[in-house]
Amino acid sequence: MTTLLVPTPAETAAPAAPARRPSRVWRILGYLALAAAGAVVLLPFYWMVLSSLKGNNDVFTIPVQWITTDPVWSNYADIWSRSNMSTWLGNTVVLSAVVTMLQVLTGSFAAYGFAKIRFPGRDVLFLAYIGTLAVPWQSYMVPQFVMMTKLQLTDSLWSIVALQAFGALGVFMMKQFYETVPDELLDAARIDGMSEYGIYRRIMLPLSVPALASLTLITAVTTWNDYMGPLIYLRSPDLWTIQIGLKSFISQYNAEYALIMTGSVLSVLPIVVVFLLGQRYFVEGIATTGLKG
Amino acid sequence: MTTMPVRRRRWRNTAIGLSFLLPNFIGFLILTLIPVGLLFYYAFTEWNVFGGATWTGLDNFRQMARDTTFWTALRNTLYYAAFHIPLTLAVSLGLALLLNRKLRGVAFFRAVAFFPYITSIVAIAQIWNMLFSPGFGPVNELLRWVGVDNPPGWTTSADWSMPAVIVVGVWRDMGYYMLLFLAGLQTIPGQLYEAARVDGASAWQRFRAVTLPGLRPTTFFITVLLTIGSFKVFDLILVMTNGGPGQSTLVLAQYIFRKGFEENQFGYASAVSIVLFAICLLVTVVQFVVNKRRSS
């Protein structure tokens, strides 16, 4: 097959042959496409921030004003008194922290059992985990609600903890990572008399910091953004998370466009910060869990 | 370790292994495995919150066959999937090809494109509802500017609400699938492209003969994910249009929600859930079979 020809180093190194270099036209087209795609992705976010800094009557104007000369910063002060933003944000922070901690702990713990200890029945159990990854949550949310009702967890923050903390994703993701750790390393530790729990804590956990970081970020963001769980389970307003609170604020003040956008910015801001800080782990987490399936 | 008899060691290993699984497994069993199992029981019962479940056999499914709202929801779900899947595939592959080139600013853009995917549905739906606002929204202003005299009413119009939801769905998902495509592109050896160039293949020919075949496992996996994702579309629609206007964007998952949580008909909602579950399973199995046949 001609496609298997290995190029000589000269061919790959020398950009001299003009035909092989992307021509200037292609390059310019590439940048144009990049700029267009960038605009499509970013303009909605820009619109959100811009509108949050406008007076309410200036949000919808013809033609659209793409810059504002005197930003209305007071929107960011008013939102706290017009809504229960601080309660919602507080609940969401607590939930995200608890869920993430539990998911990372129990997930990585179980993943070690699945990846590094041989015992009968292990593979069947793992198959159950994998199998449910393919079942859409929407199709079992009703029986799940019945279970939660029986456990008397509805209308408490614990329902969301229970809902999110024991997902199959964490187990799956950590197992993928643990399998890349060579068995010889663990056997050496076993011969030295270390227990399996010791190996998990002193060898596996330190080795898997990048994977743990990915799982932490993904779980935290998922919990922060979850809308359906809180919608189904949290009835009392003082338990609401930011997503439910924001949605109710939108329905209540549906003409206060500027304030609605202010609330939206505040609900997105923590995610932006987390994402910018840990972008590398996000991308790695997505790429590894995504492609092994 | 060698002093312990084999049998006892195996037993000990099992105990230790299970002790690792247990903390996660208990939660997983109670909140995922058992509910999935119960689904197949509830679907054959009549049950509301008050009183227990009564076995009614296939009654729920017979009722479903006559339920015009159910068929509307199914049709709308298929409508969404029929556009969301190919559009997202095309856009995310296009983005990935663009970002796989050596252009300046690519790393920045890769992060940016992923951003809609991690932003909450509530914020996204609200932003787009305002952008799509028929009279004064920027989208229609742009359309008027390029010469469309009578731009659509988007989420206020029964004909255009589904296209609006699809646009937002593609916009939100493209960055995620782009990342998966990018990872796939990086597994294609550069030598193949060099060799194709030596043979005088044009850019289009290289795409057809090297890129697409090299991406086949990735494309397959992405199609499966996208299909399941499209059929279970829910929260985006719930927040953007709440199924309306009329029933123009009512989808299966939302119908389950209405029956289950708003009308408390757990049995009937479970029966509809089984349909959703079966569709996702069927599509996945078909895709696996087709993929296997094609690659052999």
Coordinates of C-alpha atoms in Angstrom, one line a residue:
Chain A
M1 CA 0.0 0.0 0.0
T2 CA 1.3 3.3 -1.0
T3 CA -0.2 5.0 2.1
L4 CA 2.2 3.2 4.3
L5 CA 5.3 4.9 2.8
V6 CA 7.3 6.4 5.5
P7 CA 8.5 9.9 4.7
T8 CA 12.2 10.7 4.9
P9 CA 13.1 13.2 7.5
A10 CA 13.9 15.7 4.8
E11 CA 10.3 15.6 3.6
T12 CA 8.8 16.3 7.0
A13 CA 11.4 18.9 8.0
A14 CA 11.7 21.0 4.9
P15 CA 8.8 23.3 4.3
A16 CA 10.5 24.4 1.0
A17 CA 8.1 22.6 -1.3
P18 CA 5.5 25.3 -1.8
A19 CA 2.7 22.9 -2.8
R20 CA 2.7 21.3 0.6
R21 CA 2.5 24.4 2.7
P22 CA -1.0 25.7 3.3
S23 CA -1.3 28.5 0.9
R24 CA -1.9 32.0 2.1
V25 CA -5.5 32.0 0.9
W26 CA -6.2 28.8 3.0
R27 CA -4.5 30.4 6.0
I28 CA -6.7 33.5 5.8
L29 CA -9.8 31.4 5.2
G30 CA -8.8 29.4 8.3
Y31 CA -8.6 32.5 10.4
L32 CA -11.8 33.8 9.1
A33 CA -13.5 30.6 10.0
L34 CA -12.0 30.7 13.4
A35 CA -13.2 34.2 14.0
A36 CA -16.7 33.4 12.8
A37 CA -16.9 30.3 15.0
G38 CA -15.5 32.3 17.9
A39 CA -18.2 35.0 17.4
V40 CA -21.0 32.4 17.3
V41 CA -19.8 30.8 20.6
L42 CA -18.9 34.0 22.5
L43 CA -21.5 36.6 21.4
P44 CA -24.4 35.0 23.4
F45 CA -22.2 35.3 26.5
Y46 CA -21.1 38.8 25.6
W47 CA -24.8 39.7 25.2
M48 CA -25.5 38.3 28.7
V49 CA -22.8 40.4 30.4
L50 CA -23.7 43.4 28.3
S51 CA -27.4 43.2 29.2
S52 CA -26.6 42.7 32.8
L53 CA -24.9 46.2 32.8
K54 CA -27.8 48.0 31.0
G55 CA -30.8 49.8 32.3
N56 CA -33.9 47.6 31.9
N57 CA -35.3 49.7 29.0
D58 CA -32.0 49.6 27.1
V59 CA -31.7 45.8 26.8
F60 CA -34.0 45.6 23.7
T61 CA -33.4 48.5 21.4
I62 CA -33.4 48.8 17.6
P63 CA -30.7 48.7 16.5
V64 CA -29.0 46.5 19.1
Q65 CA -26.4 48.5 21.1
W66 CA -23.3 46.3 21.3
I67 CA -21.5 48.6 23.7
T68 CA -22.8 50.4 26.7
T69 CA -21.3 53.8 27.5
D70 CA -22.3 54.0 31.2
P71 CA -22.7 50.6 32.8
V72 CA -25.4 50.2 35.4
W73 CA -23.4 48.5 38.1
S74 CA -26.3 48.9 40.5
N75 CA -27.9 45.8 39.0
Y76 CA -25.3 43.8 40.8
A77 CA -26.2 45.4 44.1
D78 CA -30.0 45.2 43.6
I79 CA -30.1 41.6 42.7
W80 CA -29.3 40.6 46.2
S81 CA -32.2 42.4 47.7
R82 CA -34.6 41.5 45.0
S83 CA -34.0 37.8 45.2
N84 CA -32.7 35.2 47.6
M85 CA -29.6 34.9 45.6
S86 CA -27.4 34.4 48.7
T87 CA -29.5 31.4 50.0
W88 CA -29.5 29.8 46.5
L89 CA -25.7 30.3 46.0
G90 CA -25.0 29.0 49.6
N91 CA -27.1 25.9 49.1
T92 CA -25.4 25.2 45.8
V93 CA -21.9 25.6 47.2
V94 CA -22.7 23.2 50.0
L95 CA -24.3 20.7 47.7
S96 CA -21.5 20.8 45.2
A97 CA -18.8 20.4 47.9
V98 CA -20.6 17.4 49.6
V99 CA -21.5 15.6 46.4
T100 CA -18.1 16.0 44.9
M101 CA -16.3 14.8 48.0
L102 CA -18.5 11.7 48.3
Q103 CA -18.4 11.0 44.6
V104 CA -14.6 11.2 44.5
L105 CA -14.1 9.2 47.6
T106 CA -16.5 6.4 47.0
G107 CA -15.8 6.4 43.3
S108 CA -12.1 6.0 43.5
F109 CA -12.4 3.5 46.4
A110 CA -14.7 1.3 44.3
A111 CA -12.6 1.8 41.2
Y112 CA -9.6 0.4 43.1
G113 CA -11.6 -2.7 43.9
F114 CA -12.7 -3.1 40.3
A115 CA -9.3 -2.5 38.8
K116 CA -6.8 -4.1 41.2
I117 CA -8.4 -6.8 43.3
R118 CA -9.4 -10.1 41.7
F119 CA -12.5 -11.8 43.2
P120 CA -15.4 -13.7 41.8
G121 CA -18.4 -11.6 40.7
R122 CA -16.3 -8.5 40.2
D123 CA -16.8 -8.4 36.4
V124 CA -20.6 -8.9 36.7
L125 CA -20.9 -6.1 39.1
F126 CA -18.9 -3.8 36.9
L127 CA -21.1 -4.7 33.9
A128 CA -24.0 -3.5 35.9
Y129 CA -22.3 -0.1 36.3
I130 CA -21.4 0.1 32.6
G131 CA -24.9 -1.0 31.6
T132 CA -26.6 1.8 33.5
L133 CA -24.4 4.4 31.9
A134 CA -26.3 3.7 28.7
V135 CA -29.7 4.0 30.4
P136 CA -31.0 7.5 30.2
W137 CA -31.7 8.9 33.6
Q138 CA -35.0 10.3 32.3
S139 CA -36.3 6.8 31.9
Y140 CA -35.9 5.8 35.5
M141 CA -36.4 9.2 37.3
V142 CA -40.0 8.1 38.2
P143 CA -39.1 4.9 40.0
Q144 CA -36.1 6.7 41.6
F145 CA -38.5 9.3 43.0
V146 CA -40.5 6.4 44.5
M147 CA -37.4 5.1 46.2
M148 CA -36.5 8.5 47.5
T149 CA -40.0 9.0 48.9
K150 CA -39.7 5.6 50.7
L151 CA -36.3 6.7 52.1
Q152 CA -38.0 10.0 53.1
L153 CA -35.3 12.0 51.4
T154 CA -37.5 14.2 49.3
D155 CA -37.5 17.9 50.0
S156 CA -34.2 17.8 51.7
L157 CA -30.7 18.6 50.4
W158 CA -29.8 14.9 51.1
S159 CA -31.9 13.9 48.1
I160 CA -29.6 15.7 45.7
V161 CA -26.6 14.3 47.5
A162 CA -28.0 10.8 47.1
L163 CA -28.9 11.5 43.5
Q164 CA -25.5 12.7 42.4
A165 CA -22.9 11.2 44.7
F166 CA -23.0 7.5 43.7
G167 CA -23.0 7.9 39.9
A168 CA -21.3 5.2 37.7
L169 CA -19.3 7.8 35.9
G170 CA -16.8 8.4 38.8
V171 CA -16.2 4.6 39.2
F172 CA -15.7 4.2 35.5
M173 CA -13.4 7.1 35.1
M174 CA -11.1 6.2 38.0
K175 CA -11.0 2.6 36.9
Q176 CA -9.8 3.6 33.5
F177 CA -6.9 5.5 35.2
Y178 CA -6.1 2.8 37.8
E179 CA -5.7 0.2 35.1
T180 CA -2.8 2.2 33.7
V181 CA -0.8 1.7 37.0
P182 CA 1.4 -1.3 36.6
D183 CA 0.6 -4.3 38.9
E184 CA 4.3 -4.8 39.7
L185 CA 4.2 -1.6 41.7
L186 CA 1.4 -2.9 43.8
D187 CA 2.8 -6.4 44.2
A188 CA 6.1 -4.9 45.5
A189 CA 4.1 -3.0 48.1
R190 CA 2.1 -6.2 49.0
I191 CA 5.4 -8.1 49.5
D192 CA 6.5 -5.3 51.8
G193 CA 3.4 -6.1 53.9
M194 CA 1.2 -3.1 52.9
S195 CA -2.5 -3.8 53.1
E196 CA -4.8 -3.1 50.2
Y197 CA -6.2 -0.1 52.0
G198 CA -2.7 1.2 52.6
I199 CA -1.8 0.7 48.9
Y200 CA -5.0 2.6 47.9
R201 CA -4.2 5.5 50.3
R202 CA -0.4 5.7 49.9
I203 CA 0.2 4.7 46.4
M204 CA -2.9 5.0 44.3
L205 CA -4.3 8.2 45.6
P206 CA -1.1 10.2 45.2
L207 CA -0.5 8.7 41.7
S208 CA -4.0 9.6 40.5
V209 CA -4.1 13.3 41.5
P210 CA -4.7 14.4 37.8
A211 CA -7.6 11.9 37.4
L212 CA -9.0 12.9 40.7
A213 CA -8.8 16.5 39.7
S214 CA -10.7 15.8 36.5
L215 CA -13.4 13.9 38.4
T216 CA -13.6 16.6 41.0
L217 CA -14.1 19.4 38.4
I218 CA -16.6 17.5 36.3
T219 CA -18.7 16.4 39.3
A220 CA -18.7 19.9 40.9
V221 CA -19.8 21.5 37.6
T222 CA -22.5 18.9 37.0
T223 CA -23.9 19.4 40.5
W224 CA -23.8 23.1 40.2
N225 CA -25.6 23.1 36.9
D226 CA -28.1 20.4 37.7
Y227 CA -31.7 21.6 37.1
M228 CA -33.8 18.5 37.0
G229 CA -32.8 17.0 40.3
P230 CA -33.5 20.1 42.4
L231 CA -36.7 20.7 40.4
I232 CA -38.1 17.3 41.3
Y233 CA -36.9 17.0 44.9
L234 CA -36.5 20.5 46.4
R235 CA -40.0 22.0 47.1
S236 CA -39.2 24.4 50.0
P237 CA -37.8 27.7 48.7
D238 CA -35.1 27.9 51.4
L239 CA -33.6 24.7 50.0
W240 CA -33.4 25.9 46.4
T241 CA -30.2 25.8 44.4
I242 CA -29.1 28.6 42.1
Q243 CA -30.6 27.0 39.0
I244 CA -34.1 26.6 40.5
G245 CA -33.9 30.0 42.1
L246 CA -32.8 31.7 38.9
K247 CA -35.6 30.0 37.0
S248 CA -38.2 31.1 39.5
F249 CA -36.8 34.6 39.5
I250 CA -37.1 34.6 35.7
S251 CA -40.8 33.5 35.9
Q252 CA -41.5 36.1 38.6
Y253 CA -39.9 39.1 37.0
N254 CA -40.2 38.1 33.4
A255 CA -39.8 41.7 32.1
E256 CA -36.8 42.6 34.2
Y257 CA -34.4 41.7 31.5
A258 CA -31.4 43.4 32.9
L259 CA -31.7 41.9 36.3
I260 CA -32.4 38.4 34.9
M261 CA -29.1 38.7 33.0
T262 CA -27.4 39.9 36.1
G263 CA -28.6 36.8 37.9
S264 CA -27.5 34.6 35.0
V265 CA -24.0 36.1 35.1
L266 CA -23.8 35.4 38.8
S267 CA -24.9 31.8 38.3
V268 CA -22.3 31.2 35.6
L269 CA -19.4 33.1 37.1
P270 CA -18.2 30.4 39.6
I271 CA -18.2 27.9 36.7
V272 CA -16.1 30.2 34.6
V273 CA -13.5 30.6 37.4
V274 CA -13.4 26.8 38.0
F275 CA -13.1 26.1 34.3
L276 CA -10.3 28.6 33.7
L277 CA -8.3 27.3 36.7
G278 CA -8.7 23.7 35.8
Q279 CA -9.2 23.7 32.0
R280 CA -6.5 21.1 31.4
Y281 CA -8.1 18.6 33.7
F282 CA -11.5 19.1 32.2
V283 CA -10.2 18.4 28.7
E284 CA -8.2 15.4 29.8
G285 CA -11.2 14.0 31.8
I286 CA -13.5 14.4 28.8
A287 CA -11.0 12.9 26.4
T288 CA -10.2 9.8 28.5
T289 CA -13.7 8.9 29.6
G290 CA -15.1 9.8 26.3
L291 CA -13.1 7.6 24.0
K292 CA -12.7 4.3 25.8
G293 CA -16.3 3.4 25.6
Chain B
M1 CA 0.8 -14.5 52.3
T2 CA 2.2 -17.9 51.2
T3 CA 1.5 -19.3 54.6
M4 CA -2.3 -18.8 54.1
P5 CA -4.2 -21.7 52.5
V6 CA -5.4 -20.8 49.0
R7 CA -9.0 -21.0 49.9
R8 CA -8.8 -18.7 52.8
R9 CA -6.8 -16.3 50.8
R10 CA -9.4 -16.2 48.1
W11 CA -12.1 -15.6 50.6
R12 CA -10.1 -12.8 52.2
N13 CA -9.6 -11.3 48.8
T14 CA -13.3 -11.3 48.1
A15 CA -14.0 -9.7 51.4
I16 CA -11.5 -6.9 50.8
G17 CA -12.6 -6.4 47.2
L18 CA -16.2 -6.1 48.3
S19 CA -15.3 -3.7 51.1
F20 CA -13.8 -1.4 48.4
L21 CA -17.0 -1.5 46.3
L22 CA -19.5 -1.3 49.1
P23 CA -19.7 2.4 49.9
N24 CA -20.4 3.3 46.3
F25 CA -22.3 0.2 45.5
I26 CA -25.0 0.7 48.2
G27 CA -25.9 4.1 46.8
F28 CA -25.7 2.9 43.3
L29 CA -27.9 -0.2 44.0
I30 CA -30.6 1.8 45.8
L31 CA -30.8 4.8 43.6
T32 CA -30.0 3.4 40.1
L33 CA -30.1 -0.4 39.8
I34 CA -33.3 -1.0 41.8
P35 CA -35.1 1.9 40.1
V36 CA -34.2 0.6 36.7
G37 CA -35.5 -2.8 37.7
L38 CA -38.7 -1.4 39.3
L39 CA -39.4 0.5 36.0
F40 CA -40.2 -2.8 34.4
Y41 CA -42.7 -3.6 37.1
Y42 CA -44.4 -0.2 37.4
A43 CA -44.9 -0.1 33.7
F44 CA -47.5 -2.9 34.0
T45 CA -49.4 -1.4 36.9
E46 CA -51.8 1.3 37.6
W47 CA -50.5 3.4 40.4
N48 CA -50.8 6.9 41.7
V49 CA -49.2 8.3 44.9
F50 CA -52.2 7.3 47.0
G51 CA -52.7 3.5 47.3
G52 CA -50.5 0.8 45.9
A53 CA -49.8 -0.5 42.5
T54 CA -52.4 -2.7 40.8
W55 CA -51.2 -5.1 38.1
T56 CA -53.0 -4.2 34.9
G57 CA -50.9 -6.1 32.3
L58 CA -50.5 -4.3 29.0
D59 CA -53.2 -1.7 29.7
N60 CA -50.7 1.2 29.9
F61 CA -49.3 0.3 26.5
R62 CA -52.8 0.0 25.0
Q63 CA -53.7 3.4 26.4
M64 CA -50.4 4.8 25.0
A65 CA -51.3 3.5 21.5
R66 CA -54.5 5.7 21.6
D67 CA -52.8 8.6 23.4
T68 CA -52.4 11.3 20.7
T69 CA -50.2 13.4 23.0
F70 CA -47.8 10.5 23.4
W71 CA -47.5 10.3 19.6
T72 CA -47.0 14.0 19.3
A73 CA -44.2 13.8 21.9
L74 CA -42.6 10.8 20.1
R75 CA -42.8 12.7 16.7
N76 CA -41.3 15.8 18.2
T77 CA -38.5 13.8 19.7
L78 CA -37.7 12.2 16.4
Y79 CA -37.8 15.6 14.7
Y80 CA -35.3 17.0 17.2
A81 CA -33.0 13.9 16.8
A82 CA -33.3 14.0 13.0
F83 CA -31.7 17.4 12.9
H84 CA -29.7 17.6 16.1
I85 CA -27.6 14.5 15.4
P86 CA -26.4 15.3 11.8
L87 CA -26.0 19.0 12.5
T88 CA -23.9 18.5 15.6
L89 CA -21.8 15.8 13.9
A90 CA -21.1 18.2 11.0
V91 CA -20.4 21.3 13.0
S92 CA -18.2 19.6 15.7
L93 CA -16.2 17.7 13.0
G94 CA -15.8 21.0 11.1
L95 CA -14.6 22.7 14.2
A96 CA -12.2 19.9 15.1
L97 CA -10.7 20.0 11.6
L98 CA -10.3 23.7 11.9
L99 CA -8.7 23.5 15.3
N100 CA -6.4 20.6 14.3
R101 CA -4.6 23.0 11.9
K102 CA -1.6 25.0 13.0
L103 CA -3.2 28.4 13.4
R104 CA -2.6 31.0 16.1
G105 CA -5.1 31.2 18.8
V106 CA -6.3 27.6 18.4
A107 CA -5.6 26.7 22.1
F108 CA -7.7 29.6 23.3
F109 CA -10.5 28.8 20.9
R110 CA -10.5 25.1 22.0
A111 CA -11.3 26.3 25.6
V112 CA -13.9 28.8 24.4
A113 CA -15.8 26.3 22.2
F114 CA -16.1 24.0 25.2
F115 CA -17.6 26.7 27.3
P116 CA -21.3 26.5 26.3
Y117 CA -21.3 22.8 27.3
I118 CA -20.4 23.6 30.9
T119 CA -22.8 26.5 31.3
S120 CA -26.0 25.8 33.0
I121 CA -29.1 25.1 31.0
V122 CA -31.1 27.8 32.8
A123 CA -28.7 30.6 31.8
I124 CA -28.3 29.4 28.3
A125 CA -32.0 29.0 27.7
Q126 CA -32.7 32.5 29.0
I127 CA -29.9 34.1 26.9
W128 CA -31.1 32.4 23.8
N129 CA -34.8 33.2 24.5
M130 CA -33.8 36.8 24.6
L131 CA -31.6 36.6 21.5
F132 CA -34.5 34.9 19.6
S133 CA -37.0 37.5 20.8
P134 CA -39.1 38.1 17.7
G135 CA -39.5 41.8 17.7
F136 CA -36.3 43.2 19.1
G137 CA -33.9 40.3 19.4
P138 CA -30.5 40.4 17.8
V139 CA -31.1 37.2 15.8
N140 CA -34.0 38.7 13.9
E141 CA -32.3 42.0 13.6
L142 CA -29.5 40.2 11.8
L143 CA -32.0 38.4 9.6
R144 CA -33.7 41.7 8.6
W145 CA -30.3 43.2 7.9
V146 CA -29.4 40.4 5.5
G147 CA -32.8 41.0 3.8
V148 CA -35.3 38.6 5.4
D149 CA -38.4 40.8 5.5
N150 CA -40.5 38.6 7.7
P151 CA -38.2 36.8 10.2
P152 CA -39.7 33.8 12.1
G153 CA -41.2 34.2 15.6
W154 CA -38.9 31.4 17.0
T155 CA -40.0 30.3 20.4
T156 CA -43.4 32.1 20.1
S157 CA -44.3 30.3 16.9
A158 CA -45.4 26.7 16.7
D159 CA -43.5 26.1 13.5
W160 CA -40.2 27.7 14.5
S161 CA -39.9 26.8 18.2
M162 CA -38.4 23.4 17.4
P163 CA -35.8 24.8 15.0
A164 CA -34.9 27.4 17.7
V165 CA -34.4 24.6 20.3
I166 CA -32.3 22.6 17.8
V167 CA -30.0 25.6 17.1
V168 CA -29.4 26.0 20.8
G169 CA -28.9 22.3 21.3
V170 CA -26.2 22.2 18.6
W171 CA -24.6 25.4 19.9
R172 CA -24.4 23.9 23.3
D173 CA -23.1 20.4 22.4
M174 CA -20.7 21.2 19.6
G175 CA -17.7 22.0 21.8
Y176 CA -18.0 18.7 23.7
Y177 CA -18.1 16.6 20.6
M178 CA -15.4 18.7 19.0
L179 CA -13.1 17.7 21.8
L180 CA -13.8 14.0 21.2
F181 CA -13.2 14.5 17.4
L182 CA -10.0 16.3 18.2
A183 CA -8.8 13.4 20.3
G184 CA -9.7 11.1 17.4
L185 CA -7.9 13.2 14.9
Q186 CA -4.7 13.0 16.9
T187 CA -4.6 9.2 16.6
I188 CA -4.3 9.4 12.8
P189 CA -0.6 9.1 12.0
G190 CA 0.8 12.1 10.1
Q191 CA 2.7 9.8 7.8
L192 CA -0.6 8.9 6.1
Y193 CA -1.2 12.5 5.1
E194 CA 2.3 12.8 3.9
A195 CA 2.0 9.7 1.8
A196 CA -1.3 10.9 0.3
R197 CA 0.3 14.2 -0.6
V198 CA 3.2 12.4 -2.3
D199 CA 0.6 10.5 -4.3
G200 CA -0.9 13.8 -5.3
A201 CA -4.2 13.6 -3.4
S202 CA -6.1 16.9 -3.1
A203 CA -7.3 18.2 0.3
W204 CA -10.8 16.7 -0.3
Q205 CA -9.3 13.4 -1.4
R206 CA -7.1 13.3 1.7
F207 CA -10.2 14.0 3.8
R208 CA -12.1 11.2 2.2
A209 CA -9.3 8.6 2.1
V210 CA -7.4 9.3 5.3
T211 CA -9.4 11.4 7.8
L212 CA -12.8 9.8 7.5
P213 CA -11.6 6.2 7.7
G214 CA -9.2 7.1 10.5
L215 CA -12.0 8.7 12.5
R216 CA -14.4 5.8 12.1
P217 CA -14.2 4.5 15.7
T218 CA -14.6 8.1 17.0
T219 CA -17.5 8.9 14.7
F220 CA -19.2 5.7 15.7
F221 CA -18.8 6.4 19.4
I222 CA -19.9 10.0 19.0
T223 CA -23.0 9.0 17.0
V224 CA -24.1 6.6 19.8
L225 CA -23.6 9.3 22.4
L226 CA -25.4 11.9 20.3
T227 CA -28.3 9.6 19.6
I228 CA -29.0 8.8 23.2
G229 CA -28.4 12.5 24.1
S230 CA -31.0 13.6 21.4
F231 CA -33.7 11.1 22.5
K232 CA -33.4 12.1 26.1
V233 CA -33.4 15.9 25.4
F234 CA -35.3 17.5 28.2
D235 CA -34.1 20.2 30.5
L236 CA -33.2 22.5 27.6
I237 CA -36.8 22.3 26.3
L238 CA -38.3 22.5 29.7
V239 CA -36.6 25.8 30.4
M240 CA -36.7 27.3 26.9
T241 CA -40.3 26.5 25.8
N242 CA -41.8 24.2 28.4
G243 CA -43.0 22.1 25.5
G244 CA -44.9 24.9 23.8
P245 CA -46.3 26.8 22.1
G246 CA -49.1 24.3 22.1
Q247 CA -47.4 21.0 22.0
S248 CA -44.9 22.0 19.3
T249 CA -41.8 21.1 21.4
L250 CA -43.2 18.5 23.8
V251 CA -40.7 15.6 23.9
L252 CA -40.8 12.1 25.4
A253 CA -38.8 12.9 28.5
Q254 CA -41.0 15.8 29.2
Y255 CA -44.1 13.8 28.7
I256 CA -42.8 11.3 31.3
F257 CA -42.1 14.2 33.7
R258 CA -45.7 15.5 33.2
K259 CA -47.4 12.2 33.7
G260 CA -45.1 11.2 36.6
F261 CA -44.6 14.3 38.6
E262 CA -47.4 16.6 37.6
E263 CA -50.2 14.1 37.3
N264 CA -48.8 11.5 39.6
Q265 CA -49.5 8.6 37.2
F266 CA -46.4 6.6 38.1
G267 CA -47.5 3.5 36.2
Y268 CA -48.3 5.2 32.9
A269 CA -45.2 7.4 33.2
S270 CA -43.1 4.2 33.7
A271 CA -44.7 2.7 30.6
V272 CA -43.7 5.8 28.5
S273 CA -40.2 5.5 30.1
I274 CA -39.9 2.0 28.8
V275 CA -40.5 3.3 25.3
L276 CA -37.8 5.9 25.7
F277 CA -35.4 3.3 27.1
A278 CA -36.2 0.8 24.3
I279 CA -35.6 3.4 21.6
C280 CA -32.2 4.3 23.1
L281 CA -31.3 0.6 23.4
L282 CA -32.5 -0.3 20.0
V283 CA -30.7 2.6 18.3
T284 CA -27.5 1.7 20.1
V285 CA -27.7 -2.0 19.2
V286 CA -28.4 -1.2 15.5
Q287 CA -25.4 1.2 15.5
F288 CA -23.2 -1.5 17.0
V289 CA -24.2 -4.1 14.4
V290 CA -23.8 -1.7 11.5
N291 CA -20.5 -0.6 12.7
K292 CA -19.3 -4.2 13.1
R293 CA -20.4 -5.1 9.6
R294 CA -18.8 -2.1 8.1
S295 CA -15.5 -2.6 9.8
S296 CA -15.2 -6.3 8.9

